[in-house]
Amino acid sequence: MEKVIEIQHLSKAFGSHEVLKDIDFSVKKGEVVSIIGSSGSGKSTLLRCVNLLEKPSGGQIIYKGENILDDKHDISAYRRRLGMVFQQFNLFNNHNVLSNCVVGQVKVLKRSKAEAEKIALKFLKVVGMDRYVNAKPKQLSGGQKQRVAIARALSMEPDVLLFDEPTSALDPEMVGEVLKVMKELAESGLTMLIVTHEMEFAREVSDRIVFMDKGVIAEEGTPEQIFLNPTQERTKEFLKRTL
Ligand code: ADP
Ligand code: MG
């Protein structure tokens, strides 16, 4: 299967603190990959390096056969092809739900407002938020806000959708509605890279699990391999603490 993104020898340091060390992994088209690991292991930094919210210190990010970290490369074109869903939603609070899903399409993708609204509505339906087009974010629950954030990312029709702990900021009773939407997206064939603490969810929806520990990929495999037959001591310890 075609690799959408391939990471080779990626490293990231903040000053003398090496947060990511020699990370290698790839995401194939249609694949759902979940990244798990303790707090501070480098999961968010890895996602932020993948979408270039952080500048990697070394290594390569291969996209469509080219290393996008080459100086000559057009980083903005690459970034347009990735969607990101954050823990804290990051909605535009002064825009209503529809407008949140439209502005990026108009500004970045140069779509007409009418076309952008049509696409936004399609994805607001997918996440079950089409009845709230005129609501402002502050009128919504956390789960609803996150579903709007997912619709906004989908409206940009990215090649890969990155999620950084999308349910960690939610009240427990709202986690399910967001995971349900994500599960439907996974089953629809979307390419997804997900940082999550929801182990049962990761096990159910992922094609592959990446376990990170202290800035390295300690173990990687299918959900069965990682959750039922982990080979590394630190994976076993992490799972014992988490499950
Ligand atoms: P995780 O998402 O797995 O909890 P992070 O990627 O957020 O881990 O953080 C990994 C390490 O990098 C932590 O030790 C954190 O303090 C450090 N770190 C993250 N971002 C920065 C930053 N902007 N400046 C300095 N250190 C950072
Ligand atoms: Mg994090």
CSV table of C-alpha atoms and ligand atoms in Angstrom, one decimal:
chain,number,residue,atom,x,y,z
A,1,MET,CA,0.0,0.0,0.0
A,2,GLU,CA,1.1,3.6,-0.7
A,3,LYS,CA,2.8,5.4,2.1
A,4,VAL,CA,1.2,8.8,2.7
A,5,ILE,CA,3.9,9.9,5.1
A,6,GLU,CA,7.2,8.3,5.9
A,7,ILE,CA,9.3,9.5,8.9
A,8,GLN,CA,13.0,8.7,8.9
A,9,HIS,CA,15.5,9.2,11.7
A,10,LEU,CA,13.5,12.1,13.0
A,11,SER,CA,14.9,13.9,16.1
A,12,LYS,CA,13.9,16.9,18.1
A,13,ALA,CA,15.7,18.7,20.9
A,14,PHE,CA,14.6,21.7,23.0
A,15,GLY,CA,18.0,23.1,23.9
A,16,SER,CA,20.0,20.2,25.2
A,17,HIS,CA,16.8,18.1,26.0
A,18,GLU,CA,16.4,15.4,23.3
A,19,VAL,CA,12.7,14.8,23.2
A,20,LEU,CA,12.6,12.6,20.0
A,21,LYS,CA,15.4,10.3,19.1
A,22,ASP,CA,15.8,8.5,15.7
A,23,ILE,CA,12.1,8.0,15.1
A,24,ASP,CA,11.2,5.9,12.0
A,25,PHE,CA,7.6,5.1,11.0
A,26,SER,CA,5.2,5.5,8.2
A,27,VAL,CA,1.5,5.8,7.7
A,28,LYS,CA,-0.1,4.2,4.6
A,29,LYS,CA,-3.2,5.3,2.7
A,30,GLY,CA,-6.3,4.3,4.6
A,31,GLU,CA,-4.4,3.2,7.7
A,32,VAL,CA,-5.3,4.1,11.2
A,33,VAL,CA,-2.2,4.4,13.5
A,34,SER,CA,-2.5,5.1,17.2
A,35,ILE,CA,0.4,6.4,19.3
A,36,ILE,CA,0.3,5.5,22.9
A,37,GLY,CA,2.7,6.1,25.8
A,38,SER,CA,3.2,7.9,29.1
A,39,SER,CA,2.8,11.6,29.5
A,40,GLY,CA,6.1,13.3,28.5
A,41,SER,CA,7.2,10.5,26.2
A,42,GLY,CA,7.1,12.8,23.1
A,43,LYS,CA,3.8,12.0,21.5
A,44,SER,CA,2.6,15.5,21.0
A,45,THR,CA,6.0,16.7,19.9
A,46,LEU,CA,6.1,13.9,17.3
A,47,LEU,CA,2.7,15.0,15.9
A,48,ARG,CA,3.8,18.6,15.9
A,49,CYS,CA,6.9,17.7,14.0
A,50,VAL,CA,4.9,15.7,11.5
A,51,ASN,CA,2.8,18.8,10.7
A,52,LEU,CA,5.7,21.2,11.2
A,53,LEU,CA,4.2,23.1,14.1
A,54,GLU,CA,7.7,22.3,15.4
A,55,LYS,CA,10.8,22.2,13.3
A,56,PRO,CA,12.5,18.8,13.6
A,57,SER,CA,16.2,19.0,14.6
A,58,GLY,CA,17.1,16.2,12.2
A,59,GLY,CA,15.8,13.5,10.0
A,60,GLN,CA,13.4,13.4,7.0
A,61,ILE,CA,9.7,13.5,6.4
A,62,ILE,CA,9.0,11.9,3.1
A,63,TYR,CA,5.8,13.0,1.4
A,64,LYS,CA,4.9,12.1,-2.2
A,65,GLY,CA,8.5,10.8,-2.7
A,66,GLU,CA,10.2,14.0,-1.5
A,67,ASN,CA,11.8,15.1,1.8
A,68,ILE,CA,9.7,18.1,2.7
A,69,LEU,CA,12.4,19.2,5.2
A,70,ASP,CA,14.6,20.1,2.2
A,71,ASP,CA,15.0,23.9,2.1
A,72,LYS,CA,13.7,24.1,-1.4
A,73,HIS,CA,10.4,22.5,-0.5
A,74,ASP,CA,7.1,24.3,-0.3
A,75,ILE,CA,6.1,23.6,3.3
A,76,SER,CA,2.8,25.4,3.1
A,77,ALA,CA,1.6,23.1,0.3
A,78,TYR,CA,2.5,20.1,2.5
A,79,ARG,CA,0.8,21.5,5.6
A,80,ARG,CA,-2.4,22.1,3.6
A,81,ARG,CA,-2.6,18.4,3.1
A,82,LEU,CA,-2.6,17.6,6.8
A,83,GLY,CA,-5.5,18.1,9.2
A,84,MET,CA,-5.1,18.5,12.9
A,85,VAL,CA,-7.5,18.0,15.8
A,86,PHE,CA,-6.3,19.3,19.2
A,87,GLN,CA,-7.1,18.4,22.7
A,88,GLN,CA,-8.4,22.0,23.4
A,89,PHE,CA,-10.4,22.2,20.1
A,90,ASN,CA,-8.9,25.6,19.1
A,91,LEU,CA,-12.1,26.8,17.5
A,92,PHE,CA,-12.5,30.4,16.5
A,93,ASN,CA,-14.7,31.6,19.3
A,94,ASN,CA,-16.0,34.7,17.5
A,95,HIS,CA,-17.2,32.6,14.5
A,96,ASN,CA,-20.3,30.4,14.5
A,97,VAL,CA,-20.1,26.7,13.7
A,98,LEU,CA,-20.5,27.0,10.0
A,99,SER,CA,-18.0,29.8,9.7
A,100,ASN,CA,-15.5,27.8,11.7
A,101,CYS,CA,-15.6,25.2,9.0
A,102,VAL,CA,-15.6,27.7,6.1
A,103,VAL,CA,-12.8,30.3,6.8
A,104,GLY,CA,-9.9,27.9,6.2
A,105,GLN,CA,-11.4,26.6,3.0
A,106,VAL,CA,-11.8,30.2,1.6
A,107,LYS,CA,-8.5,31.6,2.9
A,108,VAL,CA,-6.2,28.6,2.3
A,109,LEU,CA,-7.9,26.6,-0.4
A,110,LYS,CA,-9.4,29.6,-2.2
A,111,ARG,CA,-12.8,28.0,-2.5
A,112,SER,CA,-15.8,30.2,-3.0
A,113,LYS,CA,-17.9,30.9,0.1
A,114,ALA,CA,-20.8,29.0,-1.4
A,115,GLU,CA,-18.8,25.9,-2.2
A,116,ALA,CA,-17.1,26.0,1.2
A,117,GLU,CA,-20.4,26.2,2.9
A,118,LYS,CA,-21.7,23.2,1.0
A,119,ILE,CA,-18.6,21.1,1.9
A,120,ALA,CA,-18.7,22.3,5.5
A,121,LEU,CA,-22.4,21.3,5.8
A,122,LYS,CA,-21.5,17.8,4.4
A,123,PHE,CA,-18.9,17.2,7.1
A,124,LEU,CA,-21.0,18.8,9.9
A,125,LYS,CA,-23.6,16.2,9.0
A,126,VAL,CA,-21.0,13.5,9.2
A,127,VAL,CA,-20.2,14.5,12.8
A,128,GLY,CA,-23.9,15.1,13.7
A,129,MET,CA,-23.5,18.9,14.1
A,130,ASP,CA,-25.4,20.2,11.1
A,131,ARG,CA,-28.3,21.4,13.3
A,132,TYR,CA,-25.9,23.8,15.1
A,133,VAL,CA,-24.6,25.8,12.1
A,134,ASN,CA,-25.5,29.2,13.7
A,135,ALA,CA,-24.3,28.4,17.3
A,136,LYS,CA,-21.2,30.0,18.7
A,137,PRO,CA,-18.6,27.7,20.3
A,138,LYS,CA,-19.4,29.0,23.8
A,139,GLN,CA,-22.9,27.6,23.4
A,140,LEU,CA,-21.7,24.1,22.8
A,141,SER,CA,-20.6,21.3,25.1
A,142,GLY,CA,-17.0,20.0,24.9
A,143,GLY,CA,-18.0,17.0,22.9
A,144,GLN,CA,-19.9,19.2,20.4
A,145,LYS,CA,-17.0,21.6,20.1
A,146,GLN,CA,-14.7,18.7,19.4
A,147,ARG,CA,-17.0,17.3,16.7
A,148,VAL,CA,-17.1,20.7,15.1
A,149,ALA,CA,-13.3,20.8,15.2
A,150,ILE,CA,-13.3,17.4,13.4
A,151,ALA,CA,-15.7,18.7,10.8
A,152,ARG,CA,-13.5,21.7,10.3
A,153,ALA,CA,-10.5,19.5,9.7
A,154,LEU,CA,-12.4,17.3,7.4
A,155,SER,CA,-13.6,20.3,5.4
A,156,MET,CA,-10.0,20.8,4.2
A,157,GLU,CA,-10.1,17.3,2.8
A,158,PRO,CA,-6.7,16.4,4.1
A,159,ASP,CA,-4.6,13.3,3.1
A,160,VAL,CA,-4.1,12.5,6.8
A,161,LEU,CA,-5.9,13.6,9.9
A,162,LEU,CA,-3.8,13.9,13.0
A,163,PHE,CA,-5.4,13.8,16.5
A,164,ASP,CA,-3.7,14.8,19.7
A,165,GLU,CA,-5.6,13.4,22.6
A,166,PRO,CA,-8.9,14.6,21.2
A,167,THR,CA,-10.9,13.4,24.2
A,168,SER,CA,-8.6,14.2,27.1
A,169,ALA,CA,-10.2,17.6,27.8
A,170,LEU,CA,-13.7,16.3,27.8
A,171,ASP,CA,-16.0,15.4,30.6
A,172,PRO,CA,-16.3,11.6,30.8
A,173,GLU,CA,-19.9,11.6,29.5
A,174,MET,CA,-18.8,13.3,26.3
A,175,VAL,CA,-15.9,11.0,25.4
A,176,GLY,CA,-18.1,8.4,23.8
A,177,GLU,CA,-19.7,10.7,21.2
A,178,VAL,CA,-16.3,11.9,19.9
A,179,LEU,CA,-14.8,8.4,19.8
A,180,LYS,CA,-17.9,7.2,18.0
A,181,VAL,CA,-17.4,9.8,15.2
A,182,MET,CA,-13.7,8.9,15.0
A,183,LYS,CA,-14.5,5.2,14.7
A,184,GLU,CA,-16.9,5.9,11.9
A,185,LEU,CA,-14.2,8.0,10.1
A,186,ALA,CA,-11.7,5.2,10.6
A,187,GLU,CA,-14.1,2.7,9.1
A,188,SER,CA,-14.8,5.0,6.2
A,189,GLY,CA,-11.2,4.6,5.1
A,190,LEU,CA,-9.8,7.9,6.3
A,191,THR,CA,-6.0,8.0,7.0
A,192,MET,CA,-5.6,8.8,10.6
A,193,LEU,CA,-2.7,9.2,13.1
A,194,ILE,CA,-4.1,9.4,16.6
A,195,VAL,CA,-2.4,10.1,20.0
A,196,THR,CA,-4.7,8.7,22.6
A,197,HIS,CA,-5.0,7.4,26.1
A,198,GLU,CA,-8.2,5.5,25.2
A,199,MET,CA,-6.8,2.0,25.0
A,200,GLU,CA,-9.9,0.1,24.2
A,201,PHE,CA,-10.7,2.5,21.4
A,202,ALA,CA,-7.1,2.3,20.1
A,203,ARG,CA,-7.3,-1.5,20.1
A,204,GLU,CA,-10.7,-1.5,18.3
A,205,VAL,CA,-10.0,1.0,15.5
A,206,SER,CA,-6.3,0.9,14.8
A,207,ASP,CA,-4.4,-1.1,12.2
A,208,ARG,CA,-1.2,-0.4,14.0
A,209,ILE,CA,-0.1,0.7,17.5
A,210,VAL,CA,3.1,2.7,18.1
A,211,PHE,CA,4.2,2.6,21.7
A,212,MET,CA,6.5,5.6,22.6
A,213,ASP,CA,8.8,5.7,25.7
A,214,LYS,CA,11.2,8.5,26.5
A,215,GLY,CA,11.4,9.8,23.0
A,216,VAL,CA,11.8,6.6,21.1
A,217,ILE,CA,9.4,4.1,19.5
A,218,ALA,CA,9.9,1.2,22.0
A,219,GLU,CA,7.5,-1.1,20.2
A,220,GLU,CA,5.2,-1.2,17.2
A,221,GLY,CA,2.7,-3.7,16.0
A,222,THR,CA,-0.9,-4.7,15.4
A,223,PRO,CA,-3.3,-4.2,18.3
A,224,GLU,CA,-3.1,-7.9,19.1
A,225,GLN,CA,0.7,-7.9,19.2
A,226,ILE,CA,0.9,-4.8,21.4
A,227,PHE,CA,-2.0,-5.4,23.8
A,228,LEU,CA,-1.9,-9.2,24.0
A,229,ASN,CA,1.7,-10.2,23.3
A,230,PRO,CA,4.0,-7.2,24.0
A,231,THR,CA,7.6,-8.2,23.7
A,232,GLN,CA,9.2,-5.2,25.5
A,233,GLU,CA,9.4,-5.0,29.3
A,234,ARG,CA,8.5,-1.2,29.2
A,235,THR,CA,5.4,-1.9,27.0
A,236,LYS,CA,4.2,-4.5,29.5
A,237,GLU,CA,4.8,-2.1,32.4
A,238,PHE,CA,2.9,0.7,30.6
A,239,LEU,CA,0.0,-1.5,29.8
A,240,LYS,CA,-0.2,-2.9,33.4
A,241,ARG,CA,-0.4,0.7,34.6
A,242,THR,CA,-3.0,1.8,32.1
A,243,LEU,CA,-5.4,-1.1,31.5
B,1,ADP,P1,3.6,13.8,25.5
B,1,ADP,O1,2.7,14.4,24.4
B,1,ADP,O2,3.9,12.4,25.2
B,1,ADP,O3,3.0,14.0,26.9
B,1,ADP,P2,5.4,15.9,24.8
B,1,ADP,O4,5.7,15.8,23.4
B,1,ADP,O5,4.3,17.0,25.1
B,1,ADP,O6,5.0,14.6,25.5
B,1,ADP,O7,6.7,16.3,25.6
B,1,ADP,C1,7.8,15.6,25.6
B,1,ADP,C2,8.9,16.3,26.3
B,1,ADP,O8,9.3,17.5,25.6
B,1,ADP,C3,8.5,16.7,27.7
B,1,ADP,O9,9.6,16.5,28.6
B,1,ADP,C4,8.2,18.2,27.6
B,1,ADP,O10,8.5,18.9,28.7
B,1,ADP,C5,9.2,18.6,26.5
B,1,ADP,N1,8.7,19.7,25.6
B,1,ADP,C6,7.6,19.7,24.9
B,1,ADP,N2,7.4,20.9,24.2
B,1,ADP,C7,8.5,21.7,24.6
B,1,ADP,C8,8.9,23.0,24.4
B,1,ADP,N3,8.2,23.8,23.5
B,1,ADP,N4,10.0,23.5,25.0
B,1,ADP,C9,10.7,22.7,25.8
B,1,ADP,N5,10.4,21.4,26.1
B,1,ADP,C10,9.3,20.9,25.5
B,2,MG,MG,0.8,15.3,24.6
